[in-house]
Amino acid sequence: MVVTVEGDRVTKVRGNPDHPFTRGGLCVKVTDFPAHLYNEDRIVTPQRRVGAKGDGRFEPITWDEALDEIAARFTDIIDRHGPEAILPYSYLGNMGILNGLTVGDRFFNNLGASVSERTFCDGGGISAYLMTLGPTAAVDPESLVHSRYIIIWACNVLSNNLHLWPFIEEAQKRGAKVVCIDPVRHRTAEKADWHIPIRPGTDAALALAMMHVIIGEGLHDADYVAANTTGFEELAEHVVQYTPEWAEGETGIPAQDIRTLAREFATSPPAMIRVGVALERSTAGGNAARAVFSLPALTGSWREVGGGVLQMPIWAFPVAWDHLHGLHPDADNVRIINQWELGRALAGGFDGPPIEGLFVYNSNPAVVTSAQQSVIDGLARDDLFVVVSDHFLTDTARYADIFLPAAMAMEQNDLMFSWGHLYLTYNPKVVEPQGEALANNEQFRRLARRMGIDDPWFELSDDEQLVQSLDWSVPQMVGIDLDRLKADGYLRLNLPPADEYAPHRNGNFPTPSGKVELLSSMAAGGNFVAPLFRQGIPGNQDGKPVDALPTYHQPVEIGSNDAYPLALISPKAHAFLNSQYANMDKQLTQQGPQTCRLNVDDAAARGIADRSPVRVFNGRASVAAVARVGTDVARGVVLMPMGHWPSGSPDGLAVNALTSTRYADIGRAPTFSDTAVEVEPAAG
Ligand SMILES: Nc1nc2c(c(=O)[nH]1)N[C@H]1C(S)=C(S)[C@@H](COP(=O)(O)OP(=O)(O)OC[C@H]3O[C@@H](n4cnc5c(=O)[nH]c(N)nc54)[C@H](O)[C@@H]3O)O[C@H]1N2
Ligand SMILES: Nc1nc2c(c(=O)[nH]1)N[C@H]1C(S)=C(S)[C@@H](COP(=O)(O)OP(=O)(O)OC[C@H]3O[C@@H](n4cnc5c(=O)[nH]c(N)nc54)[C@H](O)[C@@H]3O)O[C@H]1N2
Ligand SMILES: [Mo]
């Protein structure tokens, strides 16, 4: 991003046209970033609640008062119940190495607070990836221009991964066929050559039927399979049962289309699969992801540049996660609470001390977490001491006892690894923070000192912390140091050029066997959750059985109750970043109110007209929405994008009041896409 600063103010932002990956592109969320930075609703001084919880009445206080009060309350809670009565709650509101996912871990691990397990963004997909392929960067996203066949599976590239699109479009111009497997005909599916609508939660059935065809018709690459996979014989026998005719019944995709897809994928090298997070979000989501990750090994797609799987190239970046987590010496015995279960945790549903202190930063659980009503009820508990660090008075922050104002990206230093390309990016502070806002890492430095935590990390400057945050000695960091990063802004990891990079041409997968594990050796340890997601705690297999071979399991909730015959999905909103920007005028205008998209036939059967008010409900809640009727969603499917704040809705609830609270099969992923609802016309 190129930022124009006039005097002491940011006046304009634009994409950097010279950047080889982003090429001058910026998404609608951030093109008017100054309106976000200088927004009149932004809160830039610490605040203490004066009204009732949820009222939103606060008074400004000094940082000293805020830190004193937090230290006193936390100390008191620890004295009475022990440190596990404190729960940190954070996610990906900020994605920097210094200020993002792990910024609070050292502080809370030092205290011995309950560990928050953060699995609701690809915890299942990543765990499945590690089980099948290991922590490999896999393909360079730029190499997609060389693909001849691209399957975009459960991913809305044009809305959610905008910068990848030009590479796919270039491949398409060069003759590649682009296929989109999604219940929704969204912007990306519109541009694809073939959109395959699928019933939510049935992707494992489709992938396994593709295997049935590929192996059954001898379209697999026997040499690649023999050299670079485990368990082929077992898999071949296992997929005999998964015929395309059977899969048609599960997925709603005609058997002949499944055959065509499998044959084309196997015979159009280089073939690539771009996987989105929604793949994991159902009862068999982890199995679906493992099956999909296995496909390119069966067909030998990895042999060529432009073949393989693109999930997220994060494993290319040598971030010193363990060091950033700063594990507590007795970490193995600390209580773990999955963030998904915040409502239950606040209601006393876990063994051990009651949660009496909650510290939320980089997250907005009142919007992003399932069981929304129970989250809001829990936040409203009078005996719960809540600290929220954020930019705005979010629907979560309304329940804070103490609000801490956080700096925004342009007001703080950071270094960014990427979820979507292979460049490290330096994020310099270009203006002083508004008011008294502070970067997250500075907030934790001050709190650590106030609570007498004796850890040298909290005495380090930003640069010193950055130096310790990466392993600068590995081959992909040759030629990269902090000074060069500051001078150039971004540097490509030292990997072969995208046009030559086929990292698994000869196998070399970083799994326990060194091969693609069609038959998973890690499954023997039970359910696997990557330590990245649990403040570093490595003892991560809970013994819950996991299928050794990718296996299909039907959705649990969809189809289980005639009163709720429709399958709800809640993917990302085009104009919001999860819950962020949903309070900005321009983005809210562009996104519009909470909508519920449904198929013309389903609408007609219920007497629902386009743009009329409806209520979407199930046994958990009822949520108001505006109907959008069309043919872009498959029959039986309802789409409500996530991100709207519940406070903006007439009944004070948003889509996560409806979503399932069950875990998926692997990595304790959420199951948003296994949610059943009914829709009916509403008055007014
Ligand atoms: N504009 C915008 N961009 C974003 C974000 C945002 O909020 N807004 N959030 C960012 C974040 S945190 C993430 S994780 C990424 C996620 O980006 P994506 O991976 O694209 O994730 P989703 O939007 O959740 O879902 C993608 C698609 O999966 C489809 N889908 C839902 N259920 C199923 C299913 O069971 N099977 C199949 N095959 N498809 C299904 C949905 O219709 C949707 O089109 O986007 C990032 N980019
Ligand atoms: N139904 C449904 N629910 C979902 C999903 C879905 O697809 N469907 N997607 C899930 C996914 S993939 C994700 S990643 C999560 C996202 O969940 P979150 O990460 O919680 O979502 P965000 O809204 O991006 O960010 C949370 C808050 O961080 C604040 N923030 C931003 N930068 C900073 C900072 O530097 N410091 C501080 N202190 N605060 C900051 C923002 O203002 C915002 O209020 O939601 C999950 N929930
Ligand atoms: Mo995410």
mmCIF file of C-alpha atoms and ligand atoms in Angstrom, residues 91-94 120-121 277 281 361-364 368 389-392 394 406-407 412 440 570-572 577-580 642 655-656 659 672, ligand 2:
data_model
loop_
_atom_site.group_PDB
_atom_site.id
_atom_site.type_symbol
_atom_site.label_atom_id
_atom_site.label_comp_id
_atom_site.label_asym_id
_atom_site.label_seq_id
_atom_site.Cartn_x
_atom_site.Cartn_y
_atom_site.Cartn_z
ATOM 1 C CA TYR A 91 -8.038 -13.573 16.834
ATOM 2 C CA LEU A 92 -7.032 -12.081 13.533
ATOM 3 C CA GLY A 93 -8.255 -8.491 13.660
ATOM 4 C CA ASN A 94 -4.556 -7.654 13.191
ATOM 5 C CA PHE A 120 -12.157 -20.863 13.858
ATOM 6 C CA CYS A 121 -10.156 -19.831 10.830
ATOM 7 C CA VAL A 277 -11.763 -22.216 4.296
ATOM 8 C CA ARG A 281 -16.806 -26.157 7.843
ATOM 9 C CA TYR A 361 -8.121 -7.984 21.715
ATOM 10 C CA ASN A 362 -7.990 -8.354 17.911
ATOM 11 C CA SER A 363 -11.401 -9.963 18.049
ATOM 12 C CA ASN A 364 -15.106 -9.248 18.187
ATOM 13 C CA VAL A 368 -17.833 -13.737 14.907
ATOM 14 C CA SER A 389 -8.779 -3.472 23.284
ATOM 15 C CA ASP A 390 -10.074 -2.213 19.936
ATOM 16 C CA HIS A 391 -10.501 0.770 17.642
ATOM 17 C CA PHE A 392 -14.249 1.168 17.967
ATOM 18 C CA THR A 394 -17.851 -2.814 18.940
ATOM 19 C CA ALA A 406 -5.526 0.386 19.902
ATOM 20 C CA ALA A 407 -3.365 1.920 17.204
ATOM 21 C CA GLN A 412 2.628 1.271 14.427
ATOM 22 C CA ASN A 440 -1.025 -3.969 20.964
ATOM 23 C CA SER A 570 -22.510 -17.768 6.126
ATOM 24 C CA PRO A 571 -19.409 -16.920 4.109
ATOM 25 C CA LYS A 572 -17.510 -13.625 3.993
ATOM 26 C CA LEU A 577 -13.389 -7.868 6.707
ATOM 27 C CA ASN A 578 -15.157 -10.253 9.034
ATOM 28 C CA SER A 579 -16.802 -7.762 11.422
ATOM 29 C CA GLN A 580 -14.458 -4.921 10.489
ATOM 30 C CA MET A 642 -21.298 -12.848 8.088
ATOM 31 C CA VAL A 655 -26.185 -14.782 11.616
ATOM 32 C CA ASN A 656 -23.966 -16.372 14.279
ATOM 33 C CA THR A 659 -24.932 -21.234 13.256
ATOM 34 C CA PHE A 672 -20.980 -23.105 9.944
HETATM 35 N N1 LIG B 2 -20.723 -17.527 10.607
HETATM 36 C C1 LIG B 2 -19.423 -17.347 10.386
HETATM 37 N N2 LIG B 2 -18.617 -16.961 11.404
HETATM 38 C C2 LIG B 2 -17.296 -16.780 11.195
HETATM 39 C C3 LIG B 2 -16.732 -17.017 9.915
HETATM 40 C C4 LIG B 2 -17.595 -17.421 8.850
HETATM 41 O O1 LIG B 2 -17.163 -17.640 7.699
HETATM 42 N N3 LIG B 2 -18.938 -17.574 9.134
HETATM 43 N N4 LIG B 2 -15.379 -16.876 9.743
HETATM 44 C C5 LIG B 2 -14.493 -17.093 10.872
HETATM 45 C C6 LIG B 2 -13.144 -16.627 10.489
HETATM 46 S S1 LIG B 2 -12.423 -17.380 9.120
HETATM 47 C C7 LIG B 2 -12.473 -15.691 11.158
HETATM 48 S S2 LIG B 2 -10.861 -15.318 10.720
HETATM 49 C C8 LIG B 2 -13.107 -15.020 12.326
HETATM 50 C C9 LIG B 2 -12.700 -13.557 12.427
HETATM 51 O O2 LIG B 2 -12.877 -13.115 13.707
HETATM 52 P P1 LIG B 2 -12.141 -11.813 14.276
HETATM 53 O O3 LIG B 2 -10.681 -11.909 14.041
HETATM 54 O O4 LIG B 2 -12.608 -11.616 15.669
HETATM 55 O O5 LIG B 2 -12.776 -10.688 13.307
HETATM 56 P P2 LIG B 2 -12.469 -9.229 12.822
HETATM 57 O O6 LIG B 2 -13.801 -8.620 12.675
HETATM 58 O O7 LIG B 2 -11.614 -9.265 11.618
HETATM 59 O O8 LIG B 2 -11.580 -8.480 13.927
HETATM 60 C C10 LIG B 2 -11.918 -8.361 15.263
HETATM 61 C C11 LIG B 2 -11.625 -7.040 15.899
HETATM 62 O O9 LIG B 2 -10.221 -6.708 15.906
HETATM 63 C C12 LIG B 2 -10.115 -5.289 15.939
HETATM 64 N N5 LIG B 2 -8.739 -4.899 15.589
HETATM 65 C C13 LIG B 2 -8.190 -4.748 14.362
HETATM 66 N N6 LIG B 2 -6.887 -4.388 14.458
HETATM 67 C C14 LIG B 2 -6.594 -4.310 15.775
HETATM 68 C C15 LIG B 2 -5.403 -4.010 16.509
HETATM 69 O O10 LIG B 2 -4.348 -3.735 15.961
HETATM 70 N N7 LIG B 2 -5.507 -4.044 17.871
HETATM 71 C C16 LIG B 2 -6.653 -4.347 18.522
HETATM 72 N N8 LIG B 2 -6.644 -4.387 19.855
HETATM 73 N N9 LIG B 2 -7.795 -4.639 17.852
HETATM 74 C C17 LIG B 2 -7.758 -4.619 16.504
HETATM 75 C C18 LIG B 2 -11.173 -4.862 14.947
HETATM 76 O O11 LIG B 2 -11.539 -3.527 15.111
HETATM 77 C C19 LIG B 2 -12.307 -5.855 15.223
HETATM 78 O O12 LIG B 2 -13.271 -5.330 16.116
HETATM 79 O O13 LIG B 2 -14.540 -15.101 12.250
HETATM 80 C C20 LIG B 2 -15.006 -16.431 12.163
HETATM 81 N N10 LIG B 2 -16.454 -16.425 12.239
#
